[in-house]
Structures are given as structure tokens and as C-alpha cells.
């Protein structure tokens, strides 16, 4: 019966039911229109904007410059400020590391957008 109804967006209860045009959660009492919830979810995924250290919007394939020296675990020298990184990929990384790239001399790694500036 509830196979096609979404879980509650507030409490994640899976026992939701329809009441006229609304979907209702029996646990927390939240009511919503399922068409609106689907539209919001699609927009939220499309609205993910990643900005660099100075506020420029980043996109896949951009080139960036590292704005501060970074220590690299296992390397005697880190990445110097001013190092250019080409062809970045934006990802959902761990702990804010949202740029996947290849740095010359260091290899593939993930960087935080707060330590780079669009070139």
C-alpha cells in the first residue's frame, strides 16, 4: 500500500499515507504535497554551487591556482602557493574536499575549494 509513497521529509517515517492531495506522516503529523517535495529535491541537487576562496563559481574542467602553501602527508615538501592545477573535477568529497584533481609532482588528490582561486 505504501510502496509508492515517499518517507516523511522531517522524521523519515516510512508509514506515510495519502489524505486527498496531501501525504501525511502519522508519527510527527507533517503534511506535504508529494509533487512539491519532488521538485524541491531536484532543484536542490541542481543548485549545488562550489565557490573558490574569493567567491568565483567553479565548474568541471576549470584551472585553479593554490592560494596558500599546503602540507602533503608523506612528502617532505608540500604544494607551494601559486601552483596551477588544470582540469579539476567537482565531487562530493569528505571533510570539505570537493575538488578532485591531479597536481604535477604529487599525483591525484582532493583539495578544498577554500584554498584555491580560479585561474
PDB file of C-alpha atoms in Angstrom:
ATOM      1  CA  UNK A   1       0.000   0.000   0.000  1.00  0.00           C
ATOM      2  CA  UNK A   2       2.790   2.486   0.904  1.00  0.00           C
ATOM      3  CA  UNK A   3       5.158   1.199  -1.791  1.00  0.00           C
ATOM      4  CA  UNK A   4       4.884   4.324  -3.946  1.00  0.00           C
ATOM      5  CA  UNK A   5       4.616   6.931  -1.162  1.00  0.00           C
ATOM      6  CA  UNK A   6       7.788   8.780  -0.109  1.00  0.00           C
ATOM      7  CA  UNK A   7       9.001   8.709   3.500  1.00  0.00           C
ATOM      8  CA  UNK A   8       8.415  11.742   5.695  1.00  0.00           C
ATOM      9  CA  UNK A   9      10.975  14.506   4.931  1.00  0.00           C
ATOM     10  CA  UNK A  10      11.034  15.610   8.596  1.00  0.00           C
ATOM     11  CA  UNK A  11      11.298  12.361  10.569  1.00  0.00           C
ATOM     12  CA  UNK A  12      11.942   9.768   7.797  1.00  0.00           C
ATOM     13  CA  UNK A  13       8.959   7.685   8.867  1.00  0.00           C
ATOM     14  CA  UNK A  14       8.064   5.157   6.190  1.00  0.00           C
ATOM     15  CA  UNK A  15       4.412   4.752   7.263  1.00  0.00           C
ATOM     16  CA  UNK A  16       3.060   7.778   5.368  1.00  0.00           C
ATOM     17  CA  UNK A  17      -0.439   7.824   3.910  1.00  0.00           C
ATOM     18  CA  UNK A  18      -2.439   9.899   1.456  1.00  0.00           C
ATOM     19  CA  UNK A  19      -5.208  12.236   2.531  1.00  0.00           C
ATOM     20  CA  UNK A  20      -6.814  13.900  -0.537  1.00  0.00           C
ATOM     21  CA  UNK A  21      -3.940  15.755  -2.266  1.00  0.00           C
ATOM     22  CA  UNK A  22      -1.612  15.606   0.755  1.00  0.00           C
ATOM     23  CA  UNK A  23       0.716  12.978   2.124  1.00  0.00           C
ATOM     24  CA  UNK A  24       0.630  12.726   5.936  1.00  0.00           C
ATOM     25  CA  UNK A  25       3.097  11.299   8.451  1.00  0.00           C
ATOM     26  CA  UNK A  26       1.369   9.519  11.349  1.00  0.00           C
ATOM     27  CA  UNK A  27       4.360   9.895  13.700  1.00  0.00           C
ATOM     28  CA  UNK A  28       5.126  13.623  13.527  1.00  0.00           C
ATOM     29  CA  UNK A  29       1.957  14.909  11.831  1.00  0.00           C
ATOM     30  CA  UNK A  30       3.805  16.611   8.969  1.00  0.00           C
ATOM     31  CA  UNK A  31       1.699  17.177   5.831  1.00  0.00           C
ATOM     32  CA  UNK A  32       3.073  17.927   2.359  1.00  0.00           C
ATOM     33  CA  UNK A  33       2.222  17.732  -1.325  1.00  0.00           C
ATOM     34  CA  UNK A  34       4.359  14.976  -2.925  1.00  0.00           C
ATOM     35  CA  UNK A  35       4.778  16.863  -6.235  1.00  0.00           C
ATOM     36  CA  UNK A  36       6.338  19.841  -4.399  1.00  0.00           C
ATOM     37  CA  UNK A  37       8.745  17.648  -2.443  1.00  0.00           C
ATOM     38  CA  UNK A  38       9.976  16.001  -5.653  1.00  0.00           C
ATOM     39  CA  UNK A  39      10.504  19.374  -7.351  1.00  0.00           C
ATOM     40  CA  UNK A  40      12.423  20.733  -4.348  1.00  0.00           C
ATOM     41  CA  UNK A  41      14.688  17.687  -4.260  1.00  0.00           C
ATOM     42  CA  UNK A  42      15.523  18.068  -7.957  1.00  0.00           C
ATOM     43  CA  UNK A  43      16.284  21.771  -7.593  1.00  0.00           C
ATOM     44  CA  UNK A  44      18.437  21.231  -4.510  1.00  0.00           C
ATOM     45  CA  UNK A  45      20.630  18.758  -6.387  1.00  0.00           C
ATOM     46  CA  UNK A  46      20.968  21.177  -9.307  1.00  0.00           C
ATOM     47  CA  UNK A  47      21.718  24.163  -7.055  1.00  0.00           C
ATOM     48  CA  UNK A  48      24.961  22.763  -5.648  1.00  0.00           C
ATOM     49  CA  UNK A  49      27.401  25.626  -6.232  1.00  0.00           C
ATOM     50  CA  UNK A  50      31.046  25.402  -5.266  1.00  0.00           C
ATOM     51  CA  UNK A  51      32.950  28.672  -4.887  1.00  0.00           C
ATOM     52  CA  UNK A  52      36.674  29.296  -4.615  1.00  0.00           C
ATOM     53  CA  UNK A  53      38.489  31.310  -1.932  1.00  0.00           C
ATOM     54  CA  UNK A  54      37.484  34.656  -3.458  1.00  0.00           C
ATOM     55  CA  UNK A  55      33.894  33.743  -4.347  1.00  0.00           C
ATOM     56  CA  UNK A  56      34.142  32.733  -8.019  1.00  0.00           C
ATOM     57  CA  UNK A  57      31.905  29.836  -9.076  1.00  0.00           C
ATOM     58  CA  UNK A  58      33.895  26.741 -10.044  1.00  0.00           C
ATOM     59  CA  UNK A  59      32.939  24.210 -12.737  1.00  0.00           C
ATOM     60  CA  UNK A  60      34.321  20.907 -14.018  1.00  0.00           C
ATOM     61  CA  UNK A  61      37.344  21.417 -16.264  1.00  0.00           C
ATOM     62  CA  UNK A  62      38.405  24.770 -14.787  1.00  0.00           C
ATOM     63  CA  UNK A  63      42.006  25.617 -13.947  1.00  0.00           C
ATOM     64  CA  UNK A  64      42.763  26.864 -10.450  1.00  0.00           C
ATOM     65  CA  UNK A  65      45.750  28.259  -8.546  1.00  0.00           C
ATOM     66  CA  UNK A  66      46.578  27.224  -4.969  1.00  0.00           C
ATOM     67  CA  UNK A  67      46.481  30.357  -2.775  1.00  0.00           C
ATOM     68  CA  UNK A  68      48.351  29.075   0.296  1.00  0.00           C
ATOM     69  CA  UNK A  69      51.068  26.514   0.954  1.00  0.00           C
ATOM     70  CA  UNK A  70      49.665  23.063   1.695  1.00  0.00           C
ATOM     71  CA  UNK A  71      51.341  20.261   3.629  1.00  0.00           C
ATOM     72  CA  UNK A  72      51.124  16.866   1.930  1.00  0.00           C
ATOM     73  CA  UNK A  73      51.269  13.772   4.089  1.00  0.00           C
ATOM     74  CA  UNK A  74      54.269  11.611   3.177  1.00  0.00           C
ATOM     75  CA  UNK A  75      56.051  14.334   1.240  1.00  0.00           C
ATOM     76  CA  UNK A  76      58.989  16.354   2.577  1.00  0.00           C
ATOM     77  CA  UNK A  77      57.809  19.433   0.686  1.00  0.00           C
ATOM     78  CA  UNK A  78      54.227  20.472   0.265  1.00  0.00           C
ATOM     79  CA  UNK A  79      52.339  22.203  -2.510  1.00  0.00           C
ATOM     80  CA  UNK A  80      53.573  25.780  -2.850  1.00  0.00           C
ATOM     81  CA  UNK A  81      51.254  28.759  -3.126  1.00  0.00           C
ATOM     82  CA  UNK A  82      50.844  29.699  -6.776  1.00  0.00           C
ATOM     83  CA  UNK A  83      50.850  26.134  -8.091  1.00  0.00           C
ATOM     84  CA  UNK A  84      48.482  25.854 -11.054  1.00  0.00           C
ATOM     85  CA  UNK A  85      46.142  22.869 -11.234  1.00  0.00           C
ATOM     86  CA  UNK A  86      44.406  22.162 -14.535  1.00  0.00           C
ATOM     87  CA  UNK A  87      41.221  20.274 -15.402  1.00  0.00           C
ATOM     88  CA  UNK A  88      39.582  19.962 -11.969  1.00  0.00           C
ATOM     89  CA  UNK A  89      36.527  17.797 -11.236  1.00  0.00           C
ATOM     90  CA  UNK A  90      33.949  18.790  -8.629  1.00  0.00           C
ATOM     91  CA  UNK A  91      32.960  15.937  -6.314  1.00  0.00           C
ATOM     92  CA  UNK A  92      31.118  15.337  -3.049  1.00  0.00           C
ATOM     93  CA  UNK A  93      34.231  14.699  -1.012  1.00  0.00           C
ATOM     94  CA  UNK A  94      34.933  14.016   2.633  1.00  0.00           C
ATOM     95  CA  UNK A  95      35.547  16.864   5.123  1.00  0.00           C
ATOM     96  CA  UNK A  96      35.025  19.626   2.564  1.00  0.00           C
ATOM     97  CA  UNK A  97      37.465  18.250  -0.023  1.00  0.00           C
ATOM     98  CA  UNK A  98      35.276  18.994  -3.031  1.00  0.00           C
ATOM     99  CA  UNK A  99      37.840  19.222  -5.855  1.00  0.00           C
ATOM    100  CA  UNK A 100      39.352  16.112  -7.421  1.00  0.00           C
ATOM    101  CA  UNK A 101      42.499  16.887  -9.434  1.00  0.00           C
ATOM    102  CA  UNK A 102      45.990  15.863 -10.437  1.00  0.00           C
ATOM    103  CA  UNK A 103      48.800  18.103  -9.144  1.00  0.00           C
ATOM    104  CA  UNK A 104      52.086  17.997 -11.082  1.00  0.00           C
ATOM    105  CA  UNK A 105      54.761  16.336  -8.962  1.00  0.00           C
ATOM    106  CA  UNK A 106      52.267  14.955  -6.417  1.00  0.00           C
ATOM    107  CA  UNK A 107      49.676  12.972  -8.396  1.00  0.00           C
ATOM    108  CA  UNK A 108      45.941  12.630  -7.871  1.00  0.00           C
ATOM    109  CA  UNK A 109      44.453  14.230  -4.770  1.00  0.00           C
ATOM    110  CA  UNK A 110      41.473  16.114  -3.430  1.00  0.00           C
ATOM    111  CA  UNK A 111      41.587  19.778  -2.441  1.00  0.00           C
ATOM    112  CA  UNK A 112      39.247  22.097  -0.588  1.00  0.00           C
ATOM    113  CA  UNK A 113      37.730  24.884  -2.646  1.00  0.00           C
ATOM    114  CA  UNK A 114      38.685  27.345   0.111  1.00  0.00           C
ATOM    115  CA  UNK A 115      42.399  27.027  -0.711  1.00  0.00           C
ATOM    116  CA  UNK A 116      42.181  27.632  -4.472  1.00  0.00           C
ATOM    117  CA  UNK A 117      41.359  30.544  -6.747  1.00  0.00           C
ATOM    118  CA  UNK A 118      40.056  30.325 -10.312  1.00  0.00           C
ATOM    119  CA  UNK A 119      42.810  30.963 -12.847  1.00  0.00           C
TER     120      UNK A 119
END
